Tab-separated table of C-alpha atoms (C1' of nucleotides) in Angstrom:
chain	number	residue	atom	x	y	z
U	1	MET	CA	9.799	-0.078	1.131
U	2	ALA	CA	6.528	-1.415	2.436
U	3	LEU	CA	7.446	0.440	5.585
U	4	ASP	CA	8.101	3.607	3.625
U	5	ARG	CA	4.738	3.357	1.995
U	6	ASP	CA	3.051	3.035	5.342
U	7	GLN	CA	4.832	6.053	6.747
U	8	VAL	CA	3.917	8.085	3.704
U	9	LEU	CA	0.339	7.010	4.214
U	10	ARG	CA	0.414	8.088	7.837
U	11	SER	CA	1.730	11.547	7.094
U	12	ALA	CA	-0.724	11.913	4.237
U	13	ALA	CA	-3.508	11.013	6.618
U	14	ALA	CA	-2.275	13.557	9.127
U	15	LEU	CA	-2.127	16.275	6.492
U	16	LEU	CA	-5.379	15.542	4.710
U	17	THR	CA	-7.109	15.403	8.069
U	18	ARG	CA	-6.306	19.071	8.515
U	19	LYS	CA	-6.514	20.170	4.886
U	20	SER	CA	-8.637	17.832	2.853
U	21	THR	CA	-7.848	19.698	-0.371
U	22	ALA	CA	-4.082	19.421	0.003
U	23	THR	CA	-2.126	19.066	-3.238
U	24	MET	CA	-0.158	15.983	-4.165
U	25	ASP	CA	2.864	18.245	-3.934
U	26	GLU	CA	1.959	19.227	-0.390
U	27	VAL	CA	1.382	15.608	0.540
U	28	ALA	CA	4.813	14.746	-0.830
U	29	LYS	CA	6.434	17.638	1.006
U	30	ALA	CA	4.743	16.615	4.235
U	31	ALA	CA	6.077	13.094	3.813
U	32	GLY	CA	9.570	14.431	3.151
U	33	ILE	CA	9.734	12.940	-0.321
U	34	SER	CA	9.437	14.293	-3.850
U	35	ARG	CA	6.287	14.256	-5.891
U	36	ALA	CA	7.884	11.727	-8.221
U	37	THR	CA	8.500	9.274	-5.405
U	38	LEU	CA	5.024	9.805	-4.042
U	39	HIS	CA	3.695	8.959	-7.459
U	40	ARG	CA	5.791	5.792	-7.471
U	41	HIS	CA	3.979	4.627	-4.352
U	42	PHE	CA	0.488	5.746	-5.356
U	43	ALA	CA	-0.521	5.950	-8.990
U	44	GLY	CA	-2.575	9.082	-8.396
U	45	ARG	CA	-4.687	10.997	-5.998
U	46	ASP	CA	-7.519	8.500	-6.293
U	47	ALA	CA	-5.193	5.666	-5.444
U	48	LEU	CA	-3.914	7.593	-2.456
U	49	VAL	CA	-7.392	8.246	-1.126
U	50	ARG	CA	-8.376	4.649	-1.678
U	51	ALA	CA	-5.285	3.508	0.167
U	52	LEU	CA	-6.203	5.898	2.933
U	53	GLU	CA	-9.660	4.427	3.026
U	54	THR	CA	-8.223	0.938	3.255
U	55	LEU	CA	-5.994	2.111	6.085
U	56	GLY	CA	-8.987	3.638	7.831
U	57	ILE	CA	-10.995	0.459	7.522
U	58	GLU	CA	-8.023	-1.491	8.815
U	59	GLU	CA	-7.570	0.786	11.807
U	60	CYS	CA	-11.268	0.686	12.524
U	61	GLY	CA	-11.208	-3.054	12.446
U	62	LYS	CA	-8.334	-3.113	14.915
U	63	ALA	CA	-10.165	-0.645	17.142
U	64	LEU	CA	-13.260	-2.837	17.071
U	65	ASP	CA	-11.172	-5.853	17.988
U	66	ALA	CA	-9.375	-4.064	20.774
U	67	ALA	CA	-12.641	-2.785	22.196
U	68	ARG	CA	-13.945	-6.359	22.628
U	69	LEU	CA	-17.491	-5.367	21.728
U	70	ASP	CA	-18.942	-8.679	22.848
U	71	GLU	CA	-17.617	-8.551	26.368
U	72	GLY	CA	-19.364	-7.090	29.379
U	73	PRO	CA	-21.975	-4.359	29.365
U	74	ALA	CA	-22.616	-2.771	25.998
U	75	SER	CA	-22.140	0.696	27.449
U	76	ASP	CA	-18.645	-0.231	28.597
U	77	ALA	CA	-17.930	-1.592	25.131
U	78	VAL	CA	-19.011	1.707	23.612
U	79	ARG	CA	-16.718	3.505	26.005
U	80	ARG	CA	-13.801	1.289	25.021
U	81	LEU	CA	-14.632	1.711	21.358
U	82	VAL	CA	-14.579	5.488	21.484
U	83	GLY	CA	-11.313	5.332	23.371
U	84	GLU	CA	-9.842	3.157	20.651
U	85	PHE	CA	-11.195	5.481	17.980
U	86	GLU	CA	-9.498	8.538	19.403
U	87	PRO	CA	-6.061	8.052	17.793
U	88	VAL	CA	-7.611	7.597	14.344
U	89	ALA	CA	-10.473	10.044	14.765
U	90	GLY	CA	-8.856	12.584	12.446
U	91	LEU	CA	-8.524	10.065	9.649
U	92	LEU	CA	-12.067	8.917	10.250
U	93	ALA	CA	-13.366	12.462	10.080
U	94	PHE	CA	-11.588	12.980	6.769
U	95	LEU	CA	-12.982	9.796	5.288
U	96	TYR	CA	-16.421	10.481	6.716
U	97	GLY	CA	-16.502	13.801	4.907
U	98	GLU	CA	-14.986	12.306	1.784
U	99	ASN	CA	-17.558	9.546	1.572
U	100	GLN	CA	-20.368	12.073	1.270
U	101	LEU	CA	-19.144	12.593	-2.298
U	102	PHE	CA	-19.235	9.005	-3.498
U	103	GLU	CA	-22.998	9.072	-3.414
U	104	GLY	CA	-24.040	5.932	-5.184
U	105	GLU	CA	-20.497	4.791	-5.862
U	106	SER	CA	-19.360	1.353	-4.855
U	107	GLN	CA	-19.229	1.890	-1.135
U	108	ASN	CA	-16.165	-0.045	-0.132
U	109	GLU	CA	-17.701	-3.081	1.417
U	110	GLY	CA	-15.279	-2.803	4.299
U	111	TRP	CA	-17.322	0.038	5.768
U	112	ALA	CA	-20.433	-2.081	5.630
U	113	ARG	CA	-18.701	-4.633	7.843
U	114	ILE	CA	-17.616	-1.942	10.300
U	115	ASP	CA	-21.102	-0.484	10.346
U	116	ALA	CA	-22.606	-3.885	10.929
U	117	ARG	CA	-20.344	-4.637	13.867
U	118	ILE	CA	-21.090	-1.329	15.562
U	119	ALA	CA	-24.806	-1.607	14.870
U	120	ALA	CA	-24.689	-5.115	16.339
U	121	LEU	CA	-23.202	-3.692	19.509
U	122	PHE	CA	-26.047	-1.220	19.878
U	123	ARG	CA	-28.533	-3.952	19.132
U	124	ARG	CA	-27.017	-6.130	21.818
U	125	GLY	CA	-27.378	-3.244	24.235
U	126	GLN	CA	-31.003	-2.880	23.295
U	127	GLU	CA	-31.724	-6.552	23.640
U	128	ASN	CA	-30.266	-6.837	27.108
U	129	GLY	CA	-32.132	-3.744	28.244
U	130	GLU	CA	-29.200	-1.351	28.514
U	131	PHE	CA	-30.165	0.896	25.612
U	132	ARG	CA	-33.495	2.382	24.704
U	133	ILE	CA	-35.226	0.812	21.762
U	134	ASP	CA	-36.787	3.883	20.189
U	135	LEU	CA	-33.508	4.876	18.533
U	136	THR	CA	-32.438	2.524	15.767
U	137	PRO	CA	-28.994	0.905	15.832
U	138	ALA	CA	-28.373	2.427	12.412
U	139	TRP	CA	-28.978	5.921	13.709
U	140	LEU	CA	-26.889	5.336	16.807
U	141	THR	CA	-24.066	4.176	14.553
U	142	GLU	CA	-24.439	7.214	12.352
U	143	ALA	CA	-24.526	9.478	15.375
U	144	LEU	CA	-21.397	7.847	16.742
U	145	TYR	CA	-19.565	8.665	13.522
U	146	GLY	CA	-20.873	12.214	13.570
U	147	LEU	CA	-19.812	12.776	17.151
U	148	VAL	CA	-16.390	11.262	16.557
U	149	ALA	CA	-15.905	13.561	13.569
U	150	SER	CA	-17.114	16.573	15.516
U	151	GLY	CA	-14.841	15.648	18.376
U	152	ALA	CA	-11.878	15.214	16.069
U	153	TRP	CA	-12.397	18.630	14.511
U	154	ALA	CA	-12.868	20.251	17.883
U	155	VAL	CA	-9.601	18.724	19.036
U	156	LEU	CA	-7.814	19.786	15.851
U	157	ASP	CA	-8.998	23.349	16.301
U	158	GLY	CA	-7.846	23.270	19.879
U	159	ARG	CA	-11.361	23.858	21.174
U	160	VAL	CA	-11.182	20.787	23.368
U	161	ALA	CA	-8.361	18.761	24.891
U	162	THR	CA	-7.450	15.344	23.551
U	163	LYS	CA	-7.880	13.814	26.977
U	164	ASP	CA	-11.523	14.898	27.068
U	165	PHE	CA	-12.329	13.319	23.701
U	166	GLN	CA	-13.521	9.970	24.991
U	167	PHE	CA	-15.415	11.347	27.952
U	168	MET	CA	-17.334	13.969	26.031
U	169	ILE	CA	-18.437	11.689	23.253
U	170	VAL	CA	-19.356	8.722	25.404
U	171	GLU	CA	-21.165	10.776	28.011
U	172	LEU	CA	-23.207	12.583	25.405
U	173	LEU	CA	-23.893	9.529	23.291
U	174	LEU	CA	-24.938	7.327	26.194
U	175	GLY	CA	-26.154	9.728	28.839
U	176	GLY	CA	-27.395	12.694	26.869
U	177	ALA	CA	-27.406	16.282	28.005
U	178	LEU	CA	-30.190	16.011	30.535
U	179	ARG	CA	-29.334	15.955	34.181
U	180	ARG	CA	-30.356	12.843	36.077
U	181	GLU	CA	-31.477	12.540	39.650
U	182	GLU	CA	-30.048	9.135	40.426
U	183	SER	CA	-26.567	7.702	40.039
Z	1	MET	CA	-33.866	40.414	-9.978
Z	2	ALA	CA	-33.193	40.280	-6.280
Z	3	LEU	CA	-35.757	37.539	-6.275
Z	4	ASP	CA	-33.958	35.725	-9.048
Z	5	ARG	CA	-30.751	35.872	-7.127
Z	6	ASP	CA	-32.384	34.335	-4.110
Z	7	GLN	CA	-33.877	31.516	-6.130
Z	8	VAL	CA	-30.528	30.822	-7.731
Z	9	LEU	CA	-29.025	30.705	-4.277
Z	10	ARG	CA	-31.619	28.229	-3.096
Z	11	SER	CA	-31.068	25.834	-5.950
Z	12	ALA	CA	-27.312	26.174	-5.560
Z	13	ALA	CA	-27.684	25.282	-1.912
Z	14	ALA	CA	-29.794	22.269	-2.785
Z	15	LEU	CA	-27.246	21.064	-5.324
Z	16	LEU	CA	-24.085	21.718	-3.335
Z	17	THR	CA	-25.683	20.006	-0.375
Z	18	ARG	CA	-25.699	16.788	-2.355
Z	19	LYS	CA	-22.542	17.348	-4.398
Z	20	SER	CA	-20.195	19.764	-2.692
Z	21	THR	CA	-17.784	19.699	-5.642
Z	22	ALA	CA	-20.368	20.651	-8.243
Z	23	THR	CA	-19.138	22.791	-11.107
Z	24	MET	CA	-20.270	26.348	-11.713
Z	25	ASP	CA	-21.758	24.982	-14.904
Z	26	GLU	CA	-23.732	22.391	-12.974
Z	27	VAL	CA	-24.903	25.022	-10.533
Z	28	ALA	CA	-26.088	27.159	-13.441
Z	29	LYS	CA	-27.840	24.211	-15.076
Z	30	ALA	CA	-29.544	23.341	-11.813
Z	31	ALA	CA	-30.790	26.898	-11.492
Z	32	GLY	CA	-32.066	26.826	-15.064
Z	33	ILE	CA	-29.825	29.650	-16.186
Z	34	SER	CA	-26.643	29.922	-18.204
Z	35	ARG	CA	-23.195	30.092	-16.743
Z	36	ALA	CA	-22.897	33.681	-17.958
Z	37	THR	CA	-25.971	34.769	-16.044
Z	38	LEU	CA	-24.828	32.907	-12.966
Z	39	HIS	CA	-21.584	34.801	-13.196
Z	40	ARG	CA	-23.523	38.051	-13.421
Z	41	HIS	CA	-25.098	37.302	-10.072
Z	42	PHE	CA	-22.004	35.954	-8.340
Z	43	ALA	CA	-18.549	37.092	-9.362
Z	44	GLY	CA	-17.110	33.606	-8.875
Z	45	ARG	CA	-17.264	30.427	-6.931
Z	46	ASP	CA	-15.907	32.097	-3.815
Z	47	ALA	CA	-18.577	34.749	-3.988
Z	48	LEU	CA	-21.217	32.073	-4.387
Z	49	VAL	CA	-20.018	30.135	-1.374
Z	50	ARG	CA	-19.805	33.284	0.681
Z	51	ALA	CA	-23.327	34.209	-0.345
Z	52	LEU	CA	-24.381	30.719	0.630
Z	53	GLU	CA	-22.715	31.169	3.979
Z	54	THR	CA	-24.525	34.444	4.477
Z	55	LEU	CA	-27.773	32.715	3.597
Z	56	GLY	CA	-26.996	29.955	6.046
Z	57	ILE	CA	-26.286	32.413	8.832
Z	58	GLU	CA	-29.476	34.228	7.987
Z	59	GLU	CA	-31.548	31.048	8.055
Z	60	CYS	CA	-29.924	29.974	11.286
Z	61	GLY	CA	-30.728	33.318	12.806
Z	62	LYS	CA	-34.358	32.944	11.781
Z	63	ALA	CA	-34.436	29.420	13.165
Z	64	LEU	CA	-33.039	30.659	16.464
Z	65	ASP	CA	-35.648	33.389	16.592
Z	66	ALA	CA	-38.474	31.030	15.737
Z	67	ALA	CA	-37.344	28.566	18.386
Z	68	ARG	CA	-37.687	31.210	21.121
Z	69	LEU	CA	-34.661	29.929	23.006
Z	70	ASP	CA	-35.397	32.026	26.064
Z	71	GLU	CA	-38.875	30.692	26.654
Z	72	GLY	CA	-39.850	27.751	28.796
Z	73	PRO	CA	-37.673	24.751	29.620
Z	74	ALA	CA	-34.329	24.676	27.841
Z	75	SER	CA	-34.963	21.132	26.667
Z	76	ASP	CA	-38.124	22.240	24.912
Z	77	ALA	CA	-36.201	25.076	23.333
Z	78	VAL	CA	-33.629	22.587	22.040
Z	79	ARG	CA	-36.438	20.504	20.606
Z	80	ARG	CA	-37.919	23.521	18.851
Z	81	LEU	CA	-34.494	24.540	17.592
Z	82	VAL	CA	-33.775	21.193	15.986
Z	83	GLY	CA	-37.215	21.263	14.429
Z	84	GLU	CA	-36.485	24.664	12.942
Z	85	PHE	CA	-33.093	23.468	11.729
Z	86	GLU	CA	-34.513	20.571	9.772
Z	87	PRO	CA	-35.432	22.460	6.579
Z	88	VAL	CA	-31.953	23.990	6.347
Z	89	ALA	CA	-30.023	21.030	7.695
Z	90	GLY	CA	-28.633	20.182	4.263
Z	91	LEU	CA	-27.237	23.650	3.774
Z	92	LEU	CA	-25.843	23.588	7.290
Z	93	ALA	CA	-24.144	20.274	6.672
Z	94	PHE	CA	-22.544	21.640	3.523
Z	95	LEU	CA	-21.269	24.753	5.282
Z	96	TYR	CA	-20.178	22.755	8.310
Z	97	GLY	CA	-17.979	20.606	6.090
Z	98	GLU	CA	-16.817	23.605	4.103
Z	99	ASN	CA	-15.750	25.536	7.170
Z	100	GLN	CA	-13.287	22.820	8.099
Z	101	LEU	CA	-11.145	24.187	5.280
Z	102	PHE	CA	-11.011	27.827	6.313
Z	103	GLU	CA	-8.838	26.883	9.253
Z	104	GLY	CA	-7.490	30.170	10.540
Z	105	GLU	CA	-9.339	32.236	8.000
Z	106	SER	CA	-11.561	35.079	9.104
Z	107	GLN	CA	-14.403	33.007	10.471
Z	108	ASN	CA	-17.417	34.987	9.422
Z	109	GLU	CA	-18.377	36.610	12.636
Z	110	GLY	CA	-21.968	35.664	12.003
Z	111	TRP	CA	-21.267	32.103	13.047
Z	112	ALA	CA	-19.769	33.303	16.282
Z	113	ARG	CA	-23.079	34.975	17.096
Z	114	ILE	CA	-25.006	31.801	16.254
Z	115	ASP	CA	-22.635	29.728	18.343
Z	116	ALA	CA	-22.953	32.116	21.242
Z	117	ARG	CA	-26.741	32.014	21.208
Z	118	ILE	CA	-26.853	28.233	21.148
Z	119	ALA	CA	-24.179	27.936	23.817
Z	120	ALA	CA	-26.169	30.404	25.927
Z	121	LEU	CA	-29.177	28.121	25.642
Z	122	PHE	CA	-27.223	25.167	26.938
Z	123	ARG	CA	-25.765	27.330	29.688
Z	124	ARG	CA	-29.248	28.399	30.693
Z	125	GLY	CA	-30.239	24.785	30.888
Z	126	GLN	CA	-27.270	24.042	33.097
Z	127	GLU	CA	-27.936	26.951	35.382
Z	128	ASN	CA	-31.524	26.030	36.014
Z	129	GLY	CA	-30.609	22.429	36.645
Z	130	GLU	CA	-32.041	20.868	33.505
Z	131	PHE	CA	-28.719	19.942	31.914
Z	132	ARG	CA	-25.703	18.277	33.420
Z	133	ILE	CA	-22.746	20.525	34.050
Z	134	ASP	CA	-19.926	18.149	33.201
Z	135	LEU	CA	-20.376	18.726	29.469
Z	136	THR	CA	-19.408	22.212	28.352
Z	137	PRO	CA	-21.867	24.374	26.415
Z	138	ALA	CA	-19.244	24.658	23.673
Z	139	TRP	CA	-19.108	20.898	23.252
Z	140	LEU	CA	-22.881	20.556	23.355
Z	141	THR	CA	-23.085	23.176	20.606
Z	142	GLU	CA	-20.473	21.387	18.542
Z	143	ALA	CA	-22.244	18.086	19.083
Z	144	LEU	CA	-25.531	19.630	18.000
Z	145	TYR	CA	-23.950	20.713	14.727
Z	146	GLY	CA	-22.416	17.299	14.235
Z	147	LEU	CA	-25.678	15.494	14.858
Z	148	VAL	CA	-27.596	17.843	12.591
Z	149	ALA	CA	-25.067	17.243	9.820
Z	150	SER	CA	-25.184	13.485	10.368
Z	151	GLY	CA	-28.933	13.574	10.364
Z	152	ALA	CA	-29.023	15.636	7.181
Z	153	TRP	CA	-26.752	13.185	5.376
Z	154	ALA	CA	-28.691	10.223	6.641
Z	155	VAL	CA	-31.887	11.795	5.312
Z	156	LEU	CA	-30.252	12.638	1.982
Z	157	ASP	CA	-29.083	9.067	1.579
Z	158	GLY	CA	-32.535	7.853	2.411
Z	159	ARG	CA	-31.309	5.984	5.463
Z	160	VAL	CA	-33.808	7.765	7.677
Z	161	ALA	CA	-37.108	9.516	7.084
Z	162	THR	CA	-37.399	13.290	7.225
Z	163	LYS	CA	-40.129	13.052	9.809
Z	164	ASP	CA	-37.779	11.256	12.205
Z	165	PHE	CA	-35.062	13.896	11.927
Z	166	GLN	CA	-36.103	16.000	14.891
Z	167	PHE	CA	-36.963	13.095	17.155
Z	168	MET	CA	-33.731	11.204	16.605
Z	169	ILE	CA	-31.447	14.138	17.132
Z	170	VAL	CA	-33.224	15.603	20.118
Z	171	GLU	CA	-33.699	12.286	21.864
Z	172	LEU	CA	-30.075	11.356	21.453
Z	173	LEU	CA	-28.723	14.780	22.288
Z	174	LEU	CA	-30.826	15.239	25.394
Z	175	GLY	CA	-31.600	11.748	26.578
Z	176	GLY	CA	-28.688	9.681	25.318
Z	177	ALA	CA	-28.758	6.054	24.334
Z	178	LEU	CA	-29.115	4.598	27.794
Z	179	ARG	CA	-32.437	3.263	28.866
Z	180	ARG	CA	-34.011	4.964	31.870
Z	181	GLU	CA	-36.177	3.482	34.548
Z	182	GLU	CA	-38.414	6.473	35.189
Z	183	SER	CA	-40.477	8.579	32.799
S	1	DC	C1'	35.805	0.047	-8.960
S	2	DC	C1'	31.398	-0.180	-11.344
S	3	DC	C1'	26.886	-0.956	-12.191
S	4	DA	C1'	22.117	-1.042	-10.477
S	5	DT	C1'	18.526	0.756	-7.967
S	6	DG	C1'	16.016	4.369	-5.924
S	7	DT	C1'	15.501	9.137	-5.463
S	8	DG	C1'	15.067	14.385	-6.243
S	9	DA	C1'	14.477	18.003	-9.338
S	10	DG	C1'	12.512	19.782	-13.005
S	11	DA	C1'	10.377	20.163	-17.651
S	12	DC	C1'	6.365	19.233	-20.316
S	13	DA	C1'	1.691	18.419	-21.940
S	14	DC	C1'	-2.939	17.567	-20.656
S	15	DG	C1'	-7.517	18.092	-18.532
S	16	DC	C1'	-10.568	20.818	-16.271
S	17	DA	C1'	-12.830	24.493	-13.984
S	18	DT	C1'	-12.812	29.145	-14.128
S	19	DG	C1'	-13.084	34.043	-15.608
S	20	DT	C1'	-13.838	37.047	-19.465
S	21	DC	C1'	-15.492	38.403	-23.704
S	22	DT	C1'	-18.350	38.672	-27.876
S	23	DC	C1'	-22.433	38.080	-30.405
S	24	DA	C1'	-27.116	36.968	-31.426
S	25	DC	C1'	-31.614	36.840	-29.610
S	26	DC	C1'	-35.834	38.127	-27.114
S	27	DG	C1'	-39.141	41.032	-24.680
S	28	DC	C1'	-40.541	45.466	-23.659
S	29	DA	C1'	-41.019	50.369	-23.203
S	30	DG	C1'	-40.880	54.582	-25.676
T	1	DC	C1'	-40.734	50.400	-35.378
T	2	DT	C1'	-36.682	51.134	-32.700
T	3	DG	C1'	-33.559	51.242	-29.027
T	4	DC	C1'	-32.310	49.013	-24.718
T	5	DG	C1'	-31.600	45.797	-20.904
T	6	DG	C1'	-31.231	41.092	-19.857
T	7	DT	C1'	-30.198	36.560	-21.402
T	8	DG	C1'	-28.148	32.223	-23.634
T	9	DA	C1'	-24.642	30.215	-26.206
T	10	DG	C1'	-20.251	29.769	-27.212
T	11	DA	C1'	-15.323	30.962	-27.973
T	12	DC	C1'	-11.100	32.043	-25.801
T	13	DA	C1'	-7.281	32.550	-22.604
T	14	DT	C1'	-5.698	31.446	-18.040
T	15	DG	C1'	-4.367	29.075	-13.804
T	16	DC	C1'	-3.785	24.995	-11.371
T	17	DG	C1'	-3.352	20.270	-10.263
T	18	DT	C1'	-2.078	16.291	-12.291
T	19	DG	C1'	0.312	12.538	-14.857
T	20	DT	C1'	4.423	11.436	-17.370
T	21	DC	C1'	8.961	11.742	-18.677
T	22	DT	C1'	13.958	12.657	-18.528
T	23	DC	C1'	18.239	13.404	-16.347
T	24	DA	C1'	21.545	13.844	-12.689
T	25	DC	C1'	22.956	12.141	-8.343
T	26	DA	C1'	23.625	9.271	-4.338
T	27	DT	C1'	24.071	4.870	-2.201
T	28	DG	C1'	25.105	0.094	-1.837
T	29	DG	C1'	26.274	-4.514	-3.414
T	30	DG	C1'	28.870	-7.332	-6.680
DNA sequence: CCCATGTGAGACACGCATGTCTCACCGCAG
DNA sequence: CTGCGGTGAGACATGCGTGTCTCACATGGG
């Protein structure tokens, strides 16, 4: 049952990633269950979205762990992080867009923790001289989210290949578009 | 009357930028008119959004013109472009999020023209050696949109100041997060 | 075998945004 | 003053997604 719920959540994530306005009925269909059963797992659409958010936070946390942000050069950590984000980028993009609605609402404190960890990574990079200091960690974090969302949508629309996801984002985020003489 | 319509459109843009799910009634209230009058200007919500899209394309076109993309170094042109985008960034962010829904739908050909002009700018920069060639113009264009949207939201939420909008986006997009030795 | 649990299918009412309509009101030109 | 166009306010019906409920059916354990 707990397994069922998780699978339903996964398929809901996959669907809502592509069509964020999908009906509960469509979500149920996509999961291969009836609307009644879907409603037995999640009291309503709000509950479903909140569960999705919890899942997203969870996955993000795992990605942060797997990326070992404290180890080695910060730039390598960023590269690992983006690589870990790739499988959940669609879900992240959905939640990123969704969160723009909850203006003042109680921002699930889980995101604050995620934000803090990523910002800390950028700060570490600044402090050891890897990253420039005229761009705030908060903005770099925000930009990372934006690029991940953009990348996810580009992949979904087939404009770019999944295998290029990590490269494109990391290269742009760290290196920028300008051509360099050295290295 | 045509002036009225434009003003209504502006206030609708300002409102929907912050609350993309705003009701027709809220839109009318925000514009200082009744729902009936709003409906006399725009047949329905779809018509309103389409008008907003047309406005967005129009404003983008003006921004592209004002940025003189063909003149001088491509990097300077990018800087001018982002500066011109700033006043309409909110509207752009709204439309950018909205367009994720119209999956296969007839993508208003206006956007294709905008995309092409921006991509051409990046291509110009690549051809004259300013920009690196391992990031496609299409991705750089997509990333520009993503960063503009992120920046717009960050400004709306008060996380960053309006005056920093251009600097943050351009510096990240062109220079990246890595610290450089020279210049 | 039989009951219990979980499920699918469908009916039903409700809320809400929307689209449409009517009516009264106001300003203005004739 | 009078007729007219534009407006605001509100009523009304409609469509759609949702939440809730009932009932039939299948499966699996006692």
